[in-house]
PDB file of C-alpha atoms in Angstrom:
ATOM      1  CA  SER A   1     -95.923   6.548 -91.077  1.00 49.00           C
ATOM      2  CA  TYR A   2     -94.414   9.957 -91.845  1.00 45.00           C
ATOM      3  CA  SER A   3     -95.212  12.812 -89.460  1.00 49.00           C
ATOM      4  CA  LEU A   4     -94.601  16.499 -89.910  1.00 43.00           C
ATOM      5  CA  PRO A   5     -91.530  17.781 -88.075  1.00 48.00           C
ATOM      6  CA  LYS A   6     -92.132  19.721 -84.895  1.00 49.00           C
ATOM      7  CA  PHE A   7     -90.635  23.138 -84.177  1.00 44.00           C
ATOM      8  CA  GLU A   8     -88.515  21.607 -81.418  1.00 42.00           C
ATOM      9  CA  GLN A   9     -86.630  19.580 -84.026  1.00 47.00           C
ATOM     10  CA  PHE A  10     -85.213  22.747 -85.556  1.00 47.00           C
ATOM     11  CA  PRO A  11     -82.712  24.056 -82.997  1.00 45.00           C
ATOM     12  CA  ARG A  12     -81.650  27.642 -82.945  1.00 54.00           C
ATOM     13  CA  THR A  13     -78.224  28.526 -84.236  1.00 49.00           C
ATOM     14  CA  TYR A  14     -76.031  31.361 -83.048  1.00 49.00           C
ATOM     15  CA  ALA A  15     -74.220  33.657 -85.443  1.00 49.00           C
ATOM     16  CA  THR A  16     -71.480  36.044 -84.385  1.00 45.00           C
ATOM     17  CA  GLY A  17     -72.259  39.649 -85.276  1.00 40.00           C
ATOM     18  CA  SER A  18     -70.120  42.777 -85.355  1.00 43.00           C
ATOM     19  CA  SER A  19     -70.257  43.426 -81.601  1.00 54.00           C
ATOM     20  CA  GLY A  20     -71.911  40.375 -80.048  1.00 70.00           C
ATOM     21  CA  GLN A  21     -73.865  37.211 -80.596  1.00 87.00           C
ATOM     22  CA  PHE A  22     -77.165  37.000 -82.423  1.00 93.00           C
ATOM     23  CA  LYS A  23     -79.934  34.452 -82.465  1.00 93.00           C
ATOM     24  CA  THR A  24     -80.820  33.049 -85.872  1.00 94.00           C
ATOM     25  CA  TYR A  25     -83.297  30.379 -86.980  1.00 94.00           C
ATOM     26  CA  LYS A  26     -83.442  27.640 -89.560  1.00 95.00           C
ATOM     27  CA  PRO A  27     -85.355  28.982 -92.601  1.00 94.00           C
ATOM     28  CA  ARG A  28     -88.405  26.773 -92.182  1.00 95.00           C
ATOM     29  CA  THR A  29     -90.530  29.822 -93.132  1.00 95.00           C
ATOM     30  CA  PRO A  30     -89.667  32.822 -95.345  1.00 95.00           C
ATOM     31  CA  GLY A  31     -90.013  35.185 -92.397  1.00 94.00           C
ATOM     32  CA  LEU A  32     -87.388  33.315 -90.378  1.00 95.00           C
ATOM     33  CA  ARG A  33     -84.760  33.186 -93.122  1.00 95.00           C
ATOM     34  CA  TRP A  34     -83.395  36.686 -92.457  1.00 95.00           C
ATOM     35  CA  LEU A  35     -84.531  37.068 -88.861  1.00 96.00           C
ATOM     36  CA  LYS A  36     -81.621  38.009 -86.587  1.00 95.00           C
ATOM     37  CA  ARG A  37     -82.056  39.023 -82.962  1.00 95.00           C
ATOM     38  CA  PRO A  38     -79.642  39.986 -80.180  1.00 94.00           C
ATOM     39  CA  ILE A  39     -79.427  37.411 -77.403  1.00 93.00           C
ATOM     40  CA  ASN A  40     -81.226  38.890 -74.405  1.00 92.00           C
ATOM     41  CA  ASP A  41     -81.851  35.830 -72.276  1.00 92.00           C
ATOM     42  CA  HIS A  42     -81.154  37.834 -69.119  1.00 93.00           C
ATOM     43  CA  LEU A  43     -84.324  39.931 -69.449  1.00 95.00           C
ATOM     44  CA  TRP A  44     -87.272  39.531 -67.107  1.00 95.00           C
ATOM     45  CA  LYS A  45     -89.866  37.145 -68.548  1.00 95.00           C
ATOM     46  CA  GLY A  46     -92.851  38.534 -66.612  1.00 95.00           C
ATOM     47  CA  LYS A  47     -94.843  41.745 -66.766  1.00 95.00           C
ATOM     48  CA  PRO A  48     -93.675  45.169 -65.533  1.00 96.00           C
ATOM     49  CA  VAL A  49     -94.676  46.760 -62.240  1.00 96.00           C
ATOM     50  CA  ARG A  50     -98.247  47.865 -62.846  1.00 96.00           C
ATOM     51  CA  LYS A  51     -98.135  51.011 -60.720  1.00 96.00           C
ATOM     52  CA  LEU A  52     -95.108  52.242 -62.667  1.00 97.00           C
ATOM     53  CA  THR A  53     -96.939  52.127 -66.004  1.00 97.00           C
ATOM     54  CA  ILE A  54     -99.657  54.161 -67.694  1.00 97.00           C
ATOM     55  CA  ALA A  55    -101.728  53.431 -70.798  1.00 96.00           C
ATOM     56  CA  LYS A  56    -100.407  54.689 -74.117  1.00 95.00           C
ATOM     57  CA  ARG A  57    -103.014  56.170 -76.424  1.00 94.00           C
ATOM     58  CA  ALA A  58    -101.854  55.807 -80.013  1.00 92.00           C
ATOM     59  CA  THR A  59    -102.417  58.689 -82.424  1.00 93.00           C
ATOM     60  CA  GLY A  60    -101.384  57.078 -85.714  1.00 95.00           C
ATOM     61  CA  GLY A  61     -99.259  60.117 -86.543  1.00 95.00           C
ATOM     62  CA  ARG A  62    -102.280  62.463 -86.569  1.00 96.00           C
ATOM     63  CA  ASN A  63    -102.753  65.791 -84.811  1.00 96.00           C
ATOM     64  CA  HIS A  64    -105.881  67.209 -83.141  1.00 96.00           C
ATOM     65  CA  HIS A  65    -107.320  68.053 -86.578  1.00 97.00           C
ATOM     66  CA  GLY A  66    -107.025  64.456 -87.747  1.00 96.00           C
ATOM     67  CA  HIS A  67    -104.345  65.324 -90.310  1.00 95.00           C
ATOM     68  CA  ILE A  68    -101.287  63.101 -90.696  1.00 94.00           C
ATOM     69  CA  THR A  69     -98.284  65.088 -89.482  1.00 93.00           C
ATOM     70  CA  VAL A  70     -95.885  62.139 -89.072  1.00 94.00           C
ATOM     71  CA  ARG A  71     -96.005  59.564 -91.836  1.00 95.00           C
ATOM     72  CA  HIS A  72     -95.518  55.796 -91.605  1.00 96.00           C
ATOM     73  CA  ARG A  73     -97.097  55.389 -88.175  1.00 96.00           C
ATOM     74  CA  GLY A  74    -100.124  53.386 -87.150  1.00 95.00           C
ATOM     75  CA  GLY A  75    -101.279  50.006 -85.901  1.00 95.00           C
ATOM     76  CA  GLY A  76     -98.897  47.898 -83.881  1.00 95.00           C
ATOM     77  CA  HIS A  77     -99.265  46.057 -80.633  1.00 96.00           C
ATOM     78  CA  LYS A  78    -100.910  47.668 -77.629  1.00 96.00           C
ATOM     79  CA  ARG A  79     -98.376  49.135 -75.177  1.00 96.00           C
ATOM     80  CA  ARG A  80     -98.081  50.627 -71.728  1.00 96.00           C
ATOM     81  CA  ILE A  81     -95.672  53.471 -71.003  1.00 97.00           C
ATOM     82  CA  ARG A  82     -93.084  52.739 -68.309  1.00 97.00           C
ATOM     83  CA  ILE A  83     -92.555  55.690 -65.962  1.00 97.00           C
ATOM     84  CA  VAL A  84     -88.776  56.149 -66.002  1.00 97.00           C
ATOM     85  CA  ASP A  85     -86.995  58.202 -63.342  1.00 96.00           C
ATOM     86  CA  PHE A  86     -84.854  60.614 -65.364  1.00 96.00           C
ATOM     87  CA  HIS A  87     -84.324  63.036 -62.447  1.00 96.00           C
ATOM     88  CA  ARG A  88     -82.759  60.612 -59.934  1.00 95.00           C
ATOM     89  CA  TRP A  89     -83.406  62.868 -56.906  1.00 94.00           C
ATOM     90  CA  ASP A  90     -83.787  59.991 -54.417  1.00 93.00           C
ATOM     91  CA  THR A  91     -80.587  59.520 -52.423  1.00 91.00           C
ATOM     92  CA  GLY A  92     -79.303  56.405 -50.744  1.00 92.00           C
ATOM     93  CA  PRO A  93     -78.366  52.996 -52.107  1.00 95.00           C
ATOM     94  CA  HIS A  94     -80.673  51.411 -54.677  1.00 96.00           C
ATOM     95  CA  GLU A  95     -80.508  47.717 -55.494  1.00 96.00           C
ATOM     96  CA  VAL A  96     -81.043  46.488 -59.047  1.00 97.00           C
ATOM     97  CA  ILE A  97     -83.864  43.963 -58.860  1.00 96.00           C
ATOM     98  CA  ARG A  98     -84.030  42.921 -62.525  1.00 96.00           C
ATOM     99  CA  ILE A  99     -83.502  44.046 -66.122  1.00 97.00           C
ATOM    100  CA  GLU A 100     -86.667  44.424 -68.216  1.00 97.00           C
ATOM    101  CA  TYR A 101     -87.631  44.930 -71.840  1.00 97.00           C
ATOM    102  CA  ASP A 102     -89.290  48.216 -72.765  1.00 97.00           C
ATOM    103  CA  PRO A 103     -91.382  48.283 -75.967  1.00 96.00           C
ATOM    104  CA  ASN A 104     -91.238  52.097 -76.077  1.00 96.00           C
ATOM    105  CA  ARG A 105     -87.461  52.448 -76.451  1.00 96.00           C
ATOM    106  CA  SER A 106     -84.480  50.581 -77.861  1.00 96.00           C
ATOM    107  CA  ALA A 107     -82.562  50.277 -74.577  1.00 97.00           C
ATOM    108  CA  HIS A 108     -83.524  48.099 -71.612  1.00 97.00           C
ATOM    109  CA  LEU A 109     -84.825  49.182 -68.207  1.00 97.00           C
ATOM    110  CA  ALA A 110     -83.524  48.394 -64.732  1.00 97.00           C
ATOM    111  CA  LEU A 111     -85.939  48.058 -61.824  1.00 97.00           C
ATOM    112  CA  LEU A 112     -84.470  49.677 -58.687  1.00 97.00           C
ATOM    113  CA  GLN A 113     -85.544  49.370 -55.062  1.00 96.00           C
ATOM    114  CA  ASN A 114     -84.516  51.897 -52.451  1.00 95.00           C
ATOM    115  CA  GLN A 115     -82.939  49.955 -49.597  1.00 94.00           C
ATOM    116  CA  GLU A 116     -84.070  52.562 -47.054  1.00 92.00           C
ATOM    117  CA  THR A 117     -87.694  53.137 -48.091  1.00 92.00           C
ATOM    118  CA  GLY A 118     -88.399  50.151 -50.352  1.00 94.00           C
ATOM    119  CA  LYS A 119     -89.642  52.427 -53.167  1.00 95.00           C
ATOM    120  CA  LEU A 120     -89.497  50.977 -56.688  1.00 97.00           C
ATOM    121  CA  SER A 121     -88.419  52.945 -59.738  1.00 96.00           C
ATOM    122  CA  TYR A 122     -87.245  52.426 -63.315  1.00 97.00           C
ATOM    123  CA  ILE A 123     -84.052  53.750 -64.909  1.00 97.00           C
ATOM    124  CA  ILE A 124     -82.534  53.117 -68.309  1.00 97.00           C
ATOM    125  CA  ALA A 125     -80.133  50.228 -67.746  1.00 97.00           C
ATOM    126  CA  PRO A 126     -76.427  50.725 -68.503  1.00 96.00           C
ATOM    127  CA  HIS A 127     -74.592  48.026 -70.413  1.00 95.00           C
ATOM    128  CA  GLU A 128     -73.735  44.887 -68.385  1.00 92.00           C
ATOM    129  CA  LEU A 129     -75.618  46.052 -65.290  1.00 94.00           C
ATOM    130  CA  SER A 130     -76.487  42.867 -63.415  1.00 94.00           C
ATOM    131  CA  PRO A 131     -79.210  42.289 -60.763  1.00 95.00           C
ATOM    132  CA  GLY A 132     -77.980  42.756 -57.215  1.00 94.00           C
ATOM    133  CA  THR A 133     -75.779  45.731 -58.068  1.00 95.00           C
ATOM    134  CA  ILE A 134     -76.011  48.803 -55.827  1.00 96.00           C
ATOM    135  CA  VAL A 135     -76.353  52.166 -57.591  1.00 96.00           C
ATOM    136  CA  GLN A 136     -76.694  55.626 -56.078  1.00 95.00           C
ATOM    137  CA  SER A 137     -77.526  59.184 -57.043  1.00 94.00           C
ATOM    138  CA  PHE A 138     -75.414  62.135 -55.885  1.00 93.00           C
ATOM    139  CA  ARG A 139     -77.459  64.999 -57.324  1.00 89.00           C
ATOM    140  CA  LYS A 140     -78.305  66.625 -53.980  1.00 82.00           C
ATOM    141  CA  GLN A 141     -75.560  68.884 -52.658  1.00 65.00           C
ATOM    142  CA  ASP A 142     -76.152  67.992 -48.998  1.00 59.00           C
ATOM    143  CA  GLN A 143     -75.184  64.415 -49.776  1.00 52.00           C
ATOM    144  CA  ILE A 144     -71.956  65.441 -51.481  1.00 52.00           C
ATOM    145  CA  LYS A 145     -70.663  68.008 -48.995  1.00 49.00           C
ATOM    146  CA  THR A 146     -69.365  67.018 -45.563  1.00 44.00           C
ATOM    147  CA  ASN A 147     -70.561  68.570 -42.308  1.00 44.00           C
ATOM    148  CA  GLU A 148     -67.158  69.870 -41.216  1.00 46.00           C
ATOM    149  CA  ASP A 149     -66.173  71.989 -44.194  1.00 49.00           C
ATOM    150  CA  PRO A 150     -68.668  72.703 -46.995  1.00 48.00           C
ATOM    151  CA  SER A 151     -65.836  73.303 -49.474  1.00 47.00           C
ATOM    152  CA  ILE A 152     -64.497  69.740 -49.127  1.00 43.00           C
ATOM    153  CA  THR A 153     -66.238  67.062 -51.141  1.00 46.00           C
ATOM    154  CA  ARG A 154     -66.218  63.369 -50.473  1.00 54.00           C
ATOM    155  CA  VAL A 155     -64.934  60.823 -52.941  1.00 62.00           C
ATOM    156  CA  VAL A 156     -67.849  59.527 -54.995  1.00 73.00           C
ATOM    157  CA  ALA A 157     -67.729  56.135 -56.686  1.00 80.00           C
ATOM    158  CA  ILE A 158     -67.497  56.477 -60.466  1.00 89.00           C
ATOM    159  CA  GLU A 159     -69.368  53.269 -61.230  1.00 92.00           C
ATOM    160  CA  LYS A 160     -71.897  52.509 -63.949  1.00 93.00           C
ATOM    161  CA  GLY A 161     -75.432  53.384 -62.983  1.00 94.00           C
ATOM    162  CA  ASN A 162     -74.479  56.170 -60.572  1.00 95.00           C
ATOM    163  CA  CYS A 163     -75.905  59.626 -61.276  1.00 96.00           C
ATOM    164  CA  LEU A 164     -73.629  62.623 -60.643  1.00 94.00           C
ATOM    165  CA  PRO A 165     -73.288  66.271 -61.663  1.00 95.00           C
ATOM    166  CA  LEU A 166     -70.858  66.842 -64.510  1.00 95.00           C
ATOM    167  CA  LYS A 167     -68.489  68.744 -62.198  1.00 94.00           C
ATOM    168  CA  MET A 168     -67.851  65.540 -60.227  1.00 93.00           C
ATOM    169  CA  ILE A 169     -67.176  63.303 -63.240  1.00 94.00           C
ATOM    170  CA  PRO A 170     -63.516  62.876 -64.334  1.00 94.00           C
ATOM    171  CA  VAL A 171     -62.474  63.859 -67.839  1.00 95.00           C
ATOM    172  CA  GLY A 172     -62.684  60.994 -70.310  1.00 94.00           C
ATOM    173  CA  THR A 173     -65.570  59.192 -68.586  1.00 95.00           C
ATOM    174  CA  LEU A 174     -68.355  57.747 -70.744  1.00 96.00           C
ATOM    175  CA  VAL A 175     -71.794  58.951 -69.623  1.00 97.00           C
ATOM    176  CA  HIS A 176     -75.416  58.844 -70.773  1.00 97.00           C
ATOM    177  CA  CYS A 177     -78.792  60.382 -69.827  1.00 96.00           C
ATOM    178  CA  ILE A 178     -77.284  63.862 -69.728  1.00 97.00           C
ATOM    179  CA  GLY A 179     -79.446  66.785 -68.624  1.00 96.00           C
ATOM    180  CA  LEU A 180     -79.524  70.210 -70.221  1.00 96.00           C
ATOM    181  CA  LYS A 181     -80.724  72.110 -67.130  1.00 95.00           C
ATOM    182  CA  PRO A 182     -79.217  71.954 -63.612  1.00 94.00           C
ATOM    183  CA  ASN A 183     -82.506  70.751 -62.092  1.00 92.00           C
ATOM    184  CA  GLY A 184     -83.823  69.029 -65.199  1.00 94.00           C
ATOM    185  CA  PRO A 185     -84.014  65.377 -66.222  1.00 95.00           C
ATOM    186  CA  GLY A 186     -81.617  63.410 -68.386  1.00 95.00           C
ATOM    187  CA  ILE A 187     -82.358  64.114 -72.048  1.00 96.00           C
ATOM    188  CA  ILE A 188     -79.315  63.407 -74.235  1.00 96.00           C
ATOM    189  CA  CYS A 189     -77.961  59.908 -75.046  1.00 96.00           C
ATOM    190  CA  ARG A 190     -80.897  57.671 -74.184  1.00 96.00           C
ATOM    191  CA  ALA A 191     -80.888  55.260 -77.165  1.00 96.00           C
ATOM    192  CA  ALA A 192     -79.486  51.736 -77.087  1.00 96.00           C
ATOM    193  CA  GLY A 193     -75.689  51.541 -77.043  1.00 95.00           C
ATOM    194  CA  GLY A 194     -75.329  55.325 -76.911  1.00 95.00           C
ATOM    195  CA  SER A 195     -72.833  57.254 -74.804  1.00 96.00           C
ATOM    196  CA  ALA A 196     -71.027  60.572 -74.609  1.00 97.00           C
ATOM    197  CA  GLN A 197     -67.572  61.474 -73.314  1.00 97.00           C
ATOM    198  CA  VAL A 198     -66.707  64.264 -70.915  1.00 96.00           C
ATOM    199  CA  VAL A 199     -63.979  66.342 -72.577  1.00 96.00           C
ATOM    200  CA  ARG A 200     -63.641  69.229 -70.114  1.00 94.00           C
ATOM    201  CA  THR A 201     -65.233  70.061 -66.773  1.00 92.00           C
ATOM    202  CA  GLY A 202     -64.751  72.230 -63.699  1.00 90.00           C
ATOM    203  CA  GLU A 203     -66.352  73.489 -60.479  1.00 91.00           C
ATOM    204  CA  LYS A 204     -68.321  76.260 -62.196  1.00 91.00           C
ATOM    205  CA  GLY A 205     -69.336  77.299 -65.664  1.00 93.00           C
ATOM    206  CA  TYR A 206     -69.869  74.837 -68.481  1.00 96.00           C
ATOM    207  CA  ALA A 207     -68.416  71.455 -69.292  1.00 96.00           C
ATOM    208  CA  GLN A 208     -67.638  70.174 -72.776  1.00 96.00           C
ATOM    209  CA  VAL A 209     -69.170  66.856 -73.781  1.00 97.00           C
ATOM    210  CA  ARG A 210     -68.462  64.969 -76.999  1.00 97.00           C
ATOM    211  CA  LEU A 211     -71.638  63.305 -78.255  1.00 96.00           C
ATOM    212  CA  SER A 212     -71.788  60.069 -80.238  1.00 94.00           C
ATOM    213  CA  SER A 213     -72.211  62.024 -83.473  1.00 94.00           C
ATOM    214  CA  GLY A 214     -68.839  63.739 -82.910  1.00 95.00           C
ATOM    215  CA  GLU A 215     -70.367  67.062 -81.885  1.00 95.00           C
ATOM    216  CA  VAL A 216     -68.787  68.812 -78.894  1.00 97.00           C
ATOM    217  CA  ARG A 217     -71.360  70.711 -76.858  1.00 96.00           C
ATOM    218  CA  LEU A 218     -71.360  73.003 -73.820  1.00 97.00           C
ATOM    219  CA  ILE A 219     -73.432  71.756 -70.861  1.00 96.00           C
ATOM    220  CA  HIS A 220     -73.647  73.333 -67.410  1.00 96.00           C
ATOM    221  CA  VAL A 221     -71.536  71.569 -64.784  1.00 95.00           C
ATOM    222  CA  ASP A 222     -74.510  71.231 -62.416  1.00 95.00           C
ATOM    223  CA  CYS A 223     -76.449  69.107 -64.924  1.00 95.00           C
ATOM    224  CA  CYS A 224     -76.832  65.415 -64.196  1.00 94.00           C
ATOM    225  CA  ALA A 225     -75.284  62.484 -66.061  1.00 96.00           C
ATOM    226  CA  THR A 226     -75.207  58.735 -65.493  1.00 96.00           C
ATOM    227  CA  ILE A 227     -71.968  56.763 -65.671  1.00 96.00           C
ATOM    228  CA  GLY A 228     -71.520  54.114 -68.380  1.00 95.00           C
ATOM    229  CA  THR A 229     -72.849  53.257 -71.816  1.00 96.00           C
ATOM    230  CA  LEU A 230     -76.422  52.204 -72.473  1.00 96.00           C
ATOM    231  CA  SER A 231     -77.628  48.628 -72.723  1.00 95.00           C
ATOM    232  CA  ASN A 232     -78.577  46.591 -75.809  1.00 95.00           C
ATOM    233  CA  PRO A 233     -75.700  47.795 -78.045  1.00 94.00           C
ATOM    234  CA  ASP A 234     -76.563  45.207 -80.739  1.00 94.00           C
ATOM    235  CA  HIS A 235     -79.965  46.759 -81.389  1.00 95.00           C
ATOM    236  CA  GLN A 236     -78.747  48.483 -84.549  1.00 94.00           C
ATOM    237  CA  HIS A 237     -77.585  45.186 -86.072  1.00 95.00           C
ATOM    238  CA  ARG A 238     -80.875  43.318 -85.713  1.00 95.00           C
ATOM    239  CA  MET A 239     -82.892  42.220 -88.745  1.00 96.00           C
ATOM    240  CA  LEU A 240     -86.669  42.026 -88.576  1.00 96.00           C
ATOM    241  CA  GLY A 241     -86.918  39.315 -91.229  1.00 95.00           C
ATOM    242  CA  LYS A 242     -90.337  40.223 -92.628  1.00 96.00           C
ATOM    243  CA  ALA A 243     -92.643  43.177 -93.205  1.00 96.00           C
ATOM    244  CA  GLY A 244     -95.163  41.954 -90.669  1.00 96.00           C
ATOM    245  CA  ARG A 245     -92.700  42.419 -87.832  1.00 96.00           C
ATOM    246  CA  SER A 246     -92.496  46.128 -88.745  1.00 96.00           C
ATOM    247  CA  ARG A 247     -96.288  46.327 -88.567  1.00 97.00           C
ATOM    248  CA  TRP A 248     -96.171  44.824 -85.079  1.00 97.00           C
ATOM    249  CA  LEU A 249     -93.913  47.732 -84.085  1.00 96.00           C
ATOM    250  CA  GLY A 250     -96.375  50.284 -85.471  1.00 96.00           C
ATOM    251  CA  ILE A 251     -94.346  51.087 -88.606  1.00 96.00           C
ATOM    252  CA  ARG A 252     -96.366  51.436 -91.806  1.00 97.00           C
ATOM    253  CA  PRO A 253     -94.974  51.033 -95.348  1.00 96.00           C
ATOM    254  CA  THR A 254     -92.958  53.721 -97.106  1.00 96.00           C
ATOM    255  CA  VAL A 255     -93.750  54.623-100.717  1.00 95.00           C
ATOM    256  CA  ARG A 256     -91.219  56.273-103.040  1.00 94.00           C
ATOM    257  CA  GLY A 257     -91.981  59.778-104.180  1.00 93.00           C
ATOM    258  CA  VAL A 258     -91.355  58.999-107.865  1.00 94.00           C
ATOM    259  CA  ALA A 259     -94.082  56.341-107.667  1.00 93.00           C
ATOM    260  CA  MET A 260     -96.706  58.922-106.640  1.00 93.00           C
ATOM    261  CA  ASN A 261     -98.751  61.380-108.613  1.00 94.00           C
ATOM    262  CA  ALA A 262     -97.680  64.991-109.054  1.00 93.00           C
ATOM    263  CA  CYS A 263    -100.322  66.137-106.586  1.00 94.00           C
ATOM    264  CA  ASP A 264     -98.922  63.917-103.840  1.00 94.00           C
ATOM    265  CA  HIS A 265     -95.165  64.513-104.022  1.00 94.00           C
ATOM    266  CA  PRO A 266     -92.726  66.907-105.729  1.00 93.00           C
ATOM    267  CA  HIS A 267     -91.068  63.871-107.374  1.00 94.00           C
ATOM    268  CA  GLY A 268     -94.351  62.469-108.654  1.00 93.00           C
ATOM    269  CA  GLY A 269     -95.832  62.562-112.124  1.00 92.00           C
ATOM    270  CA  GLY A 270     -94.073  62.603-115.470  1.00 90.00           C
ATOM    271  CA  ARG A 271     -93.379  59.865-117.958  1.00 89.00           C
ATOM    272  CA  GLY A 272     -91.081  57.114-116.835  1.00 87.00           C
ATOM    273  CA  LYS A 273     -88.922  57.148-113.764  1.00 87.00           C
ATOM    274  CA  SER A 274     -87.971  60.792-113.379  1.00 85.00           C
ATOM    275  CA  LYS A 275     -88.278  63.335-110.611  1.00 82.00           C
ATOM    276  CA  GLY A 276     -88.244  66.393-112.837  1.00 83.00           C
ATOM    277  CA  ASN A 277     -84.675  67.600-112.120  1.00 88.00           C
ATOM    278  CA  ARG A 278     -85.686  68.147-108.501  1.00 90.00           C
ATOM    279  CA  HIS A 279     -83.291  67.668-105.610  1.00 92.00           C
ATOM    280  CA  PRO A 280     -84.342  64.913-103.169  1.00 93.00           C
ATOM    281  CA  CYS A 281     -86.941  66.318-100.798  1.00 93.00           C
ATOM    282  CA  SER A 282     -89.877  65.408 -98.599  1.00 93.00           C
ATOM    283  CA  PRO A 283     -93.544  65.652 -99.645  1.00 93.00           C
ATOM    284  CA  THR A 284     -93.606  69.191 -98.212  1.00 92.00           C
ATOM    285  CA  GLY A 285     -90.495  70.253-100.155  1.00 91.00           C
ATOM    286  CA  VAL A 286     -87.904  70.080 -97.355  1.00 91.00           C
ATOM    287  CA  LEU A 287     -84.504  69.130 -98.791  1.00 91.00           C
ATOM    288  CA  ALA A 288     -83.355  65.654 -97.784  1.00 91.00           C
ATOM    289  CA  LYS A 289     -79.638  65.799 -98.581  1.00 90.00           C
ATOM    290  CA  GLY A 290     -77.479  68.678 -97.445  1.00 84.00           C
ATOM    291  CA  GLY A 291     -80.203  71.250 -96.949  1.00 83.00           C
ATOM    292  CA  LYS A 292     -80.134  73.707 -94.069  1.00 83.00           C
ATOM    293  CA  THR A 293     -82.520  72.844 -91.228  1.00 80.00           C
ATOM    294  CA  ARG A 294     -81.569  75.526 -88.684  1.00 82.00           C
ATOM    295  CA  ARG A 295     -82.446  79.179 -89.065  1.00 87.00           C
ATOM    296  CA  ARG A 296     -79.681  80.223 -86.665  1.00 91.00           C
ATOM    297  CA  PRO A 297     -76.627  78.314 -85.393  1.00 89.00           C
ATOM    298  CA  ASN A 298     -76.684  76.644 -81.998  1.00 92.00           C
ATOM    299  CA  ARG A 299     -74.488  78.736 -79.702  1.00 93.00           C
ATOM    300  CA  TRP A 300     -73.902  75.808 -77.338  1.00 95.00           C
ATOM    301  CA  VAL A 301     -72.091  73.787 -79.996  1.00 95.00           C
ATOM    302  CA  VAL A 302     -68.292  74.165 -79.719  1.00 94.00           C
ATOM    303  CA  LYS A 303     -67.433  71.820 -82.573  1.00 94.00           C
ATOM    304  CA  PRO A 304     -70.098  70.650 -85.026  1.00 92.00           C
ATOM    305  CA  ARG A 305     -70.383  67.041 -86.058  1.00 91.00           C
ATOM    306  CA  PRO A 306     -68.371  66.026 -89.137  1.00 90.00           C
ATOM    307  CA  ARG A 307     -70.321  66.276 -92.363  1.00 82.00           C
ATOM    308  CA  ARG A 308     -70.017  63.918 -95.280  1.00 72.00           C
TER     309      ARG A 308
END
């Protein structure tokens, strides 16, 4: 007697991508034909630490008036926000307990435990950070300076996961989670696979940092930065495989402007497929290709990013 094949009889195959390995499936369904995922077998299979999470209340892209201000948002799976430590004020050695998945960002999280107090905290995991690694933060000045002479600084380990001021990071080092204020949290370079390079630094004044876009920016030397590149670098090469997987992520469909009516979009209306000799723009008329978006130039930018 013939029996239907089980899912276990269709083994997974592994395809080599541009920067790593990806998990693919036999096309037993249309949604699996183009599905391609990065291999993240090292991630924690359980739930996050409950006390380090809060409930996320979805807005569906609507403001307090109920009007849609951000399009293409809504639905999706229920989530909890992970409280990530972007300040890194706690000193002392921290042990990496595990690497976890975060549904609210593209990079992974690392669960740290302070070896002195036992306190748990989350940070954005650098690439190839393994459990059992010891990371530290050197943001407080009393930990950096010695007791004999306050002008002499100790040698600080430039290892991935350590948080330091920009004045203590050698030129050419790749960093992420860069702050914009001396006492502020890490803000820049927090997406998967992202990093920036320290071009110039010093004991006082401003350092020059080259961002991933090619822009060179001035940042105060007392601002924090974490050593290394961010985890999950193959995130940009994944393929969702079907429209339903986008809906699981809370992404709603996108409709072309030329397919709308004239009252809904500047490209709408007319006979046939025409946008009325109008440059590409958003529904509110903001230019989409090459239009100016800043009223005044950013004075902290030393070299702007290259334009096409």
